[in-house]
Tab-separated table of C-alpha atoms in Angstrom:
chain	number	residue	atom	x	y	z
P	1	MET	CA	-20.343	8.081	1.864
P	2	LYS	CA	-19.369	6.595	4.808
P	3	LEU	CA	-17.017	8.357	6.656
P	4	PHE	CA	-15.085	8.223	10.287
P	5	PRO	CA	-15.974	10.981	12.255
P	6	SER	CA	-13.922	14.144	13.072
P	7	ASN	CA	-13.701	13.503	16.700
P	8	PRO	CA	-11.151	11.222	17.848
P	9	THR	CA	-12.940	9.515	20.725
P	10	GLY	CA	-15.348	8.186	17.756
P	11	GLY	CA	-12.825	7.644	14.790
P	12	ILE	CA	-10.397	9.601	13.101
P	13	PRO	CA	-11.391	11.408	9.188
P	14	SER	CA	-10.736	9.613	5.934
P	15	TYR	CA	-8.948	10.826	3.351
P	16	ARG	CA	-11.403	9.929	0.889
P	17	THR	CA	-11.683	13.683	0.388
P	18	LYS	CA	-8.248	14.200	-0.938
P	19	THR	CA	-9.125	12.242	-3.768
P	20	ARG	CA	-12.833	13.312	-4.839
P	21	LEU	CA	-12.104	15.268	-7.859
P	22	ARG	CA	-10.815	12.206	-9.732
P	23	SER	CA	-12.465	9.355	-8.320
P	24	LYS	CA	-16.259	9.033	-8.436
P	25	GLU	CA	-18.564	8.514	-4.643
P	26	LYS	CA	-17.274	5.177	-3.219
P	27	THR	CA	-17.311	3.907	0.592
P	28	LEU	CA	-15.110	2.968	2.621
P	29	ILE	CA	-14.803	-1.095	3.010
P	30	PHE	CA	-11.854	-1.163	6.081
P	31	ARG	CA	-8.729	1.275	7.037
P	32	ASN	CA	-6.052	0.239	9.404
P	33	HIS	CA	-4.061	3.358	11.172
P	34	ALA	CA	-1.380	3.478	13.412
P	35	ILE	CA	-3.110	3.834	17.063
P	36	ALA	CA	-1.402	3.212	20.520
P	37	ASP	CA	0.022	-0.297	19.923
P	38	ALA	CA	3.806	-1.190	19.635
P	39	ALA	CA	2.584	-4.645	17.983
P	40	ARG	CA	0.251	-4.010	15.171
P	41	PRO	CA	-1.890	-1.570	13.824
P	42	GLY	CA	-5.789	-0.853	14.947
P	43	GLY	CA	-8.279	0.859	12.161
P	44	PHE	CA	-11.918	-0.630	10.503
P	45	TYR	CA	-12.128	-4.034	9.299
P	46	PRO	CA	-10.100	-6.123	8.987
P	47	VAL	CA	-7.928	-7.089	11.227
P	48	ILE	CA	-4.395	-7.010	10.320
P	49	SER	CA	-1.031	-8.870	10.769
P	50	ALA	CA	2.622	-7.520	11.748
P	51	TYR	CA	5.217	-9.715	10.774
P	52	ASP	CA	8.301	-8.020	12.079
P	53	ALA	CA	11.966	-8.423	13.791
P	54	SER	CA	10.819	-5.747	15.941
P	55	SER	CA	8.014	-2.528	16.235
P	56	SER	CA	7.461	0.703	18.224
P	57	TYR	CA	4.452	2.827	17.635
P	58	ASN	CA	5.595	7.022	17.571
P	59	ALA	CA	4.320	10.136	15.621
P	60	ASP	CA	5.590	12.816	13.916
P	61	SER	CA	4.781	15.943	12.101
P	62	ASP	CA	2.814	13.735	10.141
P	63	GLY	CA	0.982	11.361	11.893
P	64	PHE	CA	0.793	8.390	14.012
P	65	TYR	CA	2.980	6.168	12.586
P	66	PHE	CA	3.838	2.137	13.252
P	67	GLU	CA	7.520	1.496	12.528
P	68	GLN	CA	8.701	-1.744	11.640
P	69	SER	CA	12.060	-2.779	11.305
P	70	SER	CA	12.904	-6.998	9.632
P	71	GLY	CA	15.627	-9.146	10.557
P	72	THR	CA	19.030	-9.775	10.024
P	73	SER	CA	18.807	-12.319	7.715
P	74	ILE	CA	18.407	-12.657	3.876
P	75	SER	CA	14.692	-12.223	3.009
P	76	ASN	CA	13.293	-11.182	6.450
P	77	GLU	CA	10.241	-9.359	6.287
P	78	ALA	CA	9.252	-5.890	7.556
P	79	THR	CA	5.055	-6.871	6.644
P	80	LEU	CA	1.447	-5.818	7.703
P	81	TYR	CA	-1.028	-8.703	6.150
P	82	ASN	CA	-4.769	-8.579	6.697
P	83	THR	CA	-5.282	-11.591	7.927
P	84	GLY	CA	-9.485	-11.936	6.857
P	85	ARG	CA	-10.000	-10.872	2.741
P	86	GLU	CA	-11.171	-7.650	2.568
P	87	GLU	CA	-12.381	-9.613	-0.767
P	88	LEU	CA	-11.682	-6.524	-3.012
P	89	TYR	CA	-12.725	-8.145	-6.104
P	90	PRO	CA	-11.549	-5.871	-9.446
P	91	GLN	CA	-14.600	-6.235	-10.743
P	92	TYR	CA	-16.306	-3.686	-7.987
P	93	ASP	CA	-13.536	-0.692	-9.440
P	94	PRO	CA	-12.300	-0.053	-5.614
P	95	LEU	CA	-10.073	2.859	-5.007
P	96	TRP	CA	-6.576	1.476	-2.864
P	97	ILE	CA	-4.614	4.338	-0.912
P	98	SER	CA	-1.675	4.256	1.652
P	99	LYS	CA	0.486	6.574	3.354
P	100	PHE	CA	4.061	5.081	4.527
P	101	ARG	CA	7.585	5.910	4.426
P	102	ILE	CA	10.955	3.278	3.640
P	103	MET	CA	13.724	4.480	5.664
P	104	ASP	CA	16.415	2.410	4.126
P	105	ASN	CA	17.656	2.356	0.249
P	106	THR	CA	20.007	-0.288	0.043
P	107	ASP	CA	19.511	-4.720	-0.523
P	108	ILE	CA	15.180	-3.782	-0.725
P	109	ARG	CA	12.546	-5.620	-2.177
P	110	ILE	CA	9.270	-3.187	-1.728
P	111	PHE	CA	5.403	-3.813	-2.610
P	112	ALA	CA	2.514	-1.746	-1.655
P	113	GLY	CA	-0.917	-2.655	-2.882
P	114	MET	CA	-3.510	-5.834	-3.510
P	115	THR	CA	-2.655	-9.448	-3.807
P	116	THR	CA	-3.114	-13.336	-3.509
P	117	GLU	CA	-0.072	-14.047	-2.248
P	118	ALA	CA	1.182	-15.076	0.731
P	119	HIS	CA	3.236	-12.157	2.673
P	120	ASN	CA	6.095	-13.819	3.416
P	121	ALA	CA	6.399	-14.328	-0.721
P	122	VAL	CA	5.181	-11.367	-2.127
P	123	CYS	CA	8.572	-9.772	-2.291
P	124	ASP	CA	10.697	-12.882	-2.205
P	125	ASN	CA	11.310	-12.424	-6.228
P	126	ASP	CA	11.305	-9.420	-8.535
P	127	THR	CA	8.243	-10.722	-10.754
P	128	ILE	CA	5.322	-11.855	-8.107
P	129	GLY	CA	3.627	-15.292	-7.900
P	130	GLY	CA	0.326	-14.587	-7.098
P	131	ASP	CA	-2.333	-11.780	-8.674
P	132	ALA	CA	-0.652	-9.359	-7.695
P	133	VAL	CA	-1.314	-4.532	-8.682
P	134	GLY	CA	0.534	-2.648	-6.721
P	135	PHE	CA	3.520	-0.401	-6.467
P	136	GLN	CA	7.328	-2.540	-6.209
P	137	PHE	CA	10.734	-1.074	-6.091
P	138	SER	CA	13.510	-3.846	-6.027
P	139	THR	CA	17.492	-2.872	-5.777
P	140	ASN	CA	18.240	-6.203	-7.119
P	141	ARG	CA	16.769	-4.925	-10.810
P	142	GLY	CA	18.581	-1.676	-10.120
P	143	ASP	CA	15.905	0.237	-10.137
P	144	THR	CA	15.983	4.069	-9.165
P	145	ASN	CA	12.834	4.642	-9.822
P	146	TRP	CA	8.960	3.256	-8.424
P	147	GLN	CA	7.277	0.448	-10.846
P	148	LEU	CA	4.171	-0.025	-11.203
P	149	VAL	CA	3.163	-3.482	-11.062
P	150	THR	CA	-0.027	-5.470	-12.388
P	151	ASN	CA	0.432	-9.464	-12.526
P	152	ASN	CA	-2.201	-12.141	-13.670
P	153	GLY	CA	-0.599	-14.726	-11.711
P	154	GLY	CA	1.421	-15.868	-14.516
P	155	THR	CA	2.753	-12.376	-16.101
P	156	GLN	CA	3.548	-9.024	-14.700
P	157	THR	CA	3.931	-6.089	-16.273
P	158	THR	CA	6.107	-3.346	-15.203
P	159	THR	CA	5.700	-0.081	-15.943
P	160	ASN	CA	8.449	2.349	-14.611
P	161	SER	CA	6.559	5.445	-13.330
P	162	GLY	CA	9.344	7.336	-13.706
P	163	LEU	CA	9.622	8.619	-9.995
P	164	ALA	CA	12.738	8.806	-8.645
P	165	PHE	CA	12.713	6.266	-4.812
P	166	VAL	CA	13.715	8.702	-2.330
P	167	THR	CA	14.604	7.611	1.332
P	168	SER	CA	11.804	8.903	4.172
P	169	GLN	CA	9.799	10.451	1.704
P	170	ILE	CA	6.034	10.139	2.776
P	171	TYR	CA	4.933	8.702	-0.132
P	172	ILE	CA	0.772	8.216	-0.444
P	173	MET	CA	0.117	5.546	-3.048
P	174	GLU	CA	-2.724	5.428	-4.810
P	175	MET	CA	-4.906	3.379	-7.460
P	176	GLU	CA	-8.142	2.997	-8.692
P	177	TRP	CA	-9.633	0.398	-10.824
P	178	SER	CA	-12.754	0.900	-13.788
P	179	GLY	CA	-14.109	-0.306	-16.553
P	180	VAL	CA	-15.144	-3.444	-14.504
P	181	GLY	CA	-11.693	-3.823	-13.469
P	182	THR	CA	-9.791	-3.917	-17.101
P	183	SER	CA	-8.338	-1.005	-16.174
P	184	VAL	CA	-6.128	1.044	-13.020
P	185	ARG	CA	-5.483	4.068	-12.616
P	186	PHE	CA	-2.103	4.913	-10.628
P	187	ARG	CA	-0.528	7.965	-8.485
P	188	ILE	CA	2.264	8.858	-5.784
P	189	SER	CA	1.756	12.296	-4.092
P	190	ASP	CA	3.615	13.149	-1.030
P	191	GLN	CA	2.165	14.069	2.453
P	192	ASN	CA	-0.033	16.978	1.127
P	193	PHE	CA	-1.211	15.188	-2.097
P	194	ASN	CA	0.815	17.104	-4.418
P	195	ALA	CA	0.682	14.510	-7.232
P	196	LEU	CA	4.902	13.991	-7.582
P	197	MET	CA	3.778	10.614	-10.217
P	198	GLN	CA	0.921	11.561	-12.556
P	199	ASP	CA	-1.764	9.800	-13.473
P	200	THR	CA	-0.646	6.653	-15.494
P	201	VAL	CA	-3.252	4.145	-16.326
P	202	VAL	CA	-2.089	0.280	-16.827
P	203	THR	CA	-4.430	-2.622	-17.767
P	204	SER	CA	-2.143	-5.571	-19.455
P	205	ASN	CA	-2.207	-8.456	-17.579
P	206	LEU	CA	-4.273	-7.355	-14.879
P	207	PRO	CA	-5.502	-10.277	-12.251
P	208	ALA	CA	-9.554	-11.855	-12.973
P	209	VAL	CA	-12.540	-9.450	-12.299
P	210	THR	CA	-13.193	-11.987	-9.606
P	211	SER	CA	-9.919	-12.344	-7.634
P	212	ASP	CA	-10.343	-11.675	-3.918
P	213	LEU	CA	-7.122	-9.788	-2.940
P	214	SER	CA	-5.673	-8.861	0.124
P	215	SER	CA	-4.595	-5.135	0.631
P	216	MET	CA	-0.306	-5.614	1.275
P	217	ASN	CA	2.563	-3.191	2.984
P	218	ALA	CA	5.479	-5.579	2.362
P	219	LEU	CA	9.371	-4.806	2.708
P	220	HIS	CA	12.493	-7.400	2.914
P	221	THR	CA	16.257	-7.604	3.412
P	222	LEU	CA	18.195	-8.834	0.853
P	223	ALA	CA	21.159	-8.604	2.607
P	224	THR	CA	22.372	-9.501	6.256
P	225	ALA	CA	21.658	-6.307	7.626
P	226	ALA	CA	17.571	-4.991	9.386
P	227	LYS	CA	15.888	-2.547	7.103
P	228	THR	CA	13.018	-0.127	8.539
P	229	CYS	CA	9.837	1.392	6.953
P	230	ARG	CA	6.770	3.119	8.351
P	231	PHE	CA	3.364	2.743	8.182
P	232	TYR	CA	0.804	5.677	8.439
P	233	TRP	CA	-2.428	4.073	7.362
P	234	ARG	CA	-4.435	2.597	4.032
P	235	GLU	CA	-7.806	2.960	3.087
P	236	SER	CA	-10.062	0.383	0.542
P	237	TRP	CA	-13.218	1.927	-0.664
P	238	TYR	CA	-15.919	0.815	-3.437
């Protein structure tokens, strides 16, 4: 397994160790995390791009974070998107994991996961237009809980996680494919990896096993007001 060294000058530890009991051995494909850059996060391949009205770099008791705010027009975004495809094909049974928090709970639509959809379109509607697997929350739909979404580019399955969305809660979102891309396990944990939502498996309307998915953390405002989110890190493994 390829891990980041513990010496901060050479990298930072991977959080893969926290999932090892429920996931087979894998190799780290990419890792993005907040660095001392107010323009975008950094990390280990691929390049990550930030789309927002304003952004900053800071730290709290839970680590370094990259904060983004949307503009004040409806559908303005605060999104982190990998500009080069990771080529995380479902057939290789990847593991995706990300730590973030949302600072608003009104007039928002959120997606965190992997998709073929464009960064400026993934949160345009409650039903995503492209292939997608991830976590979603939409006040337009009347959500009070996080939703688990799988979309094969034509039909979307939306599964209620049963876990209430809480403003400013730090979430660690985890997805892992299995069965050569025919099943996805979802989990939501707090910042200490204590499970808030136990494993939920979804098998319907998954993207094709050869779909070229890219990682995304996206927030759109649904009102004429800026909305804010904080990104800590995300990883993908094979």
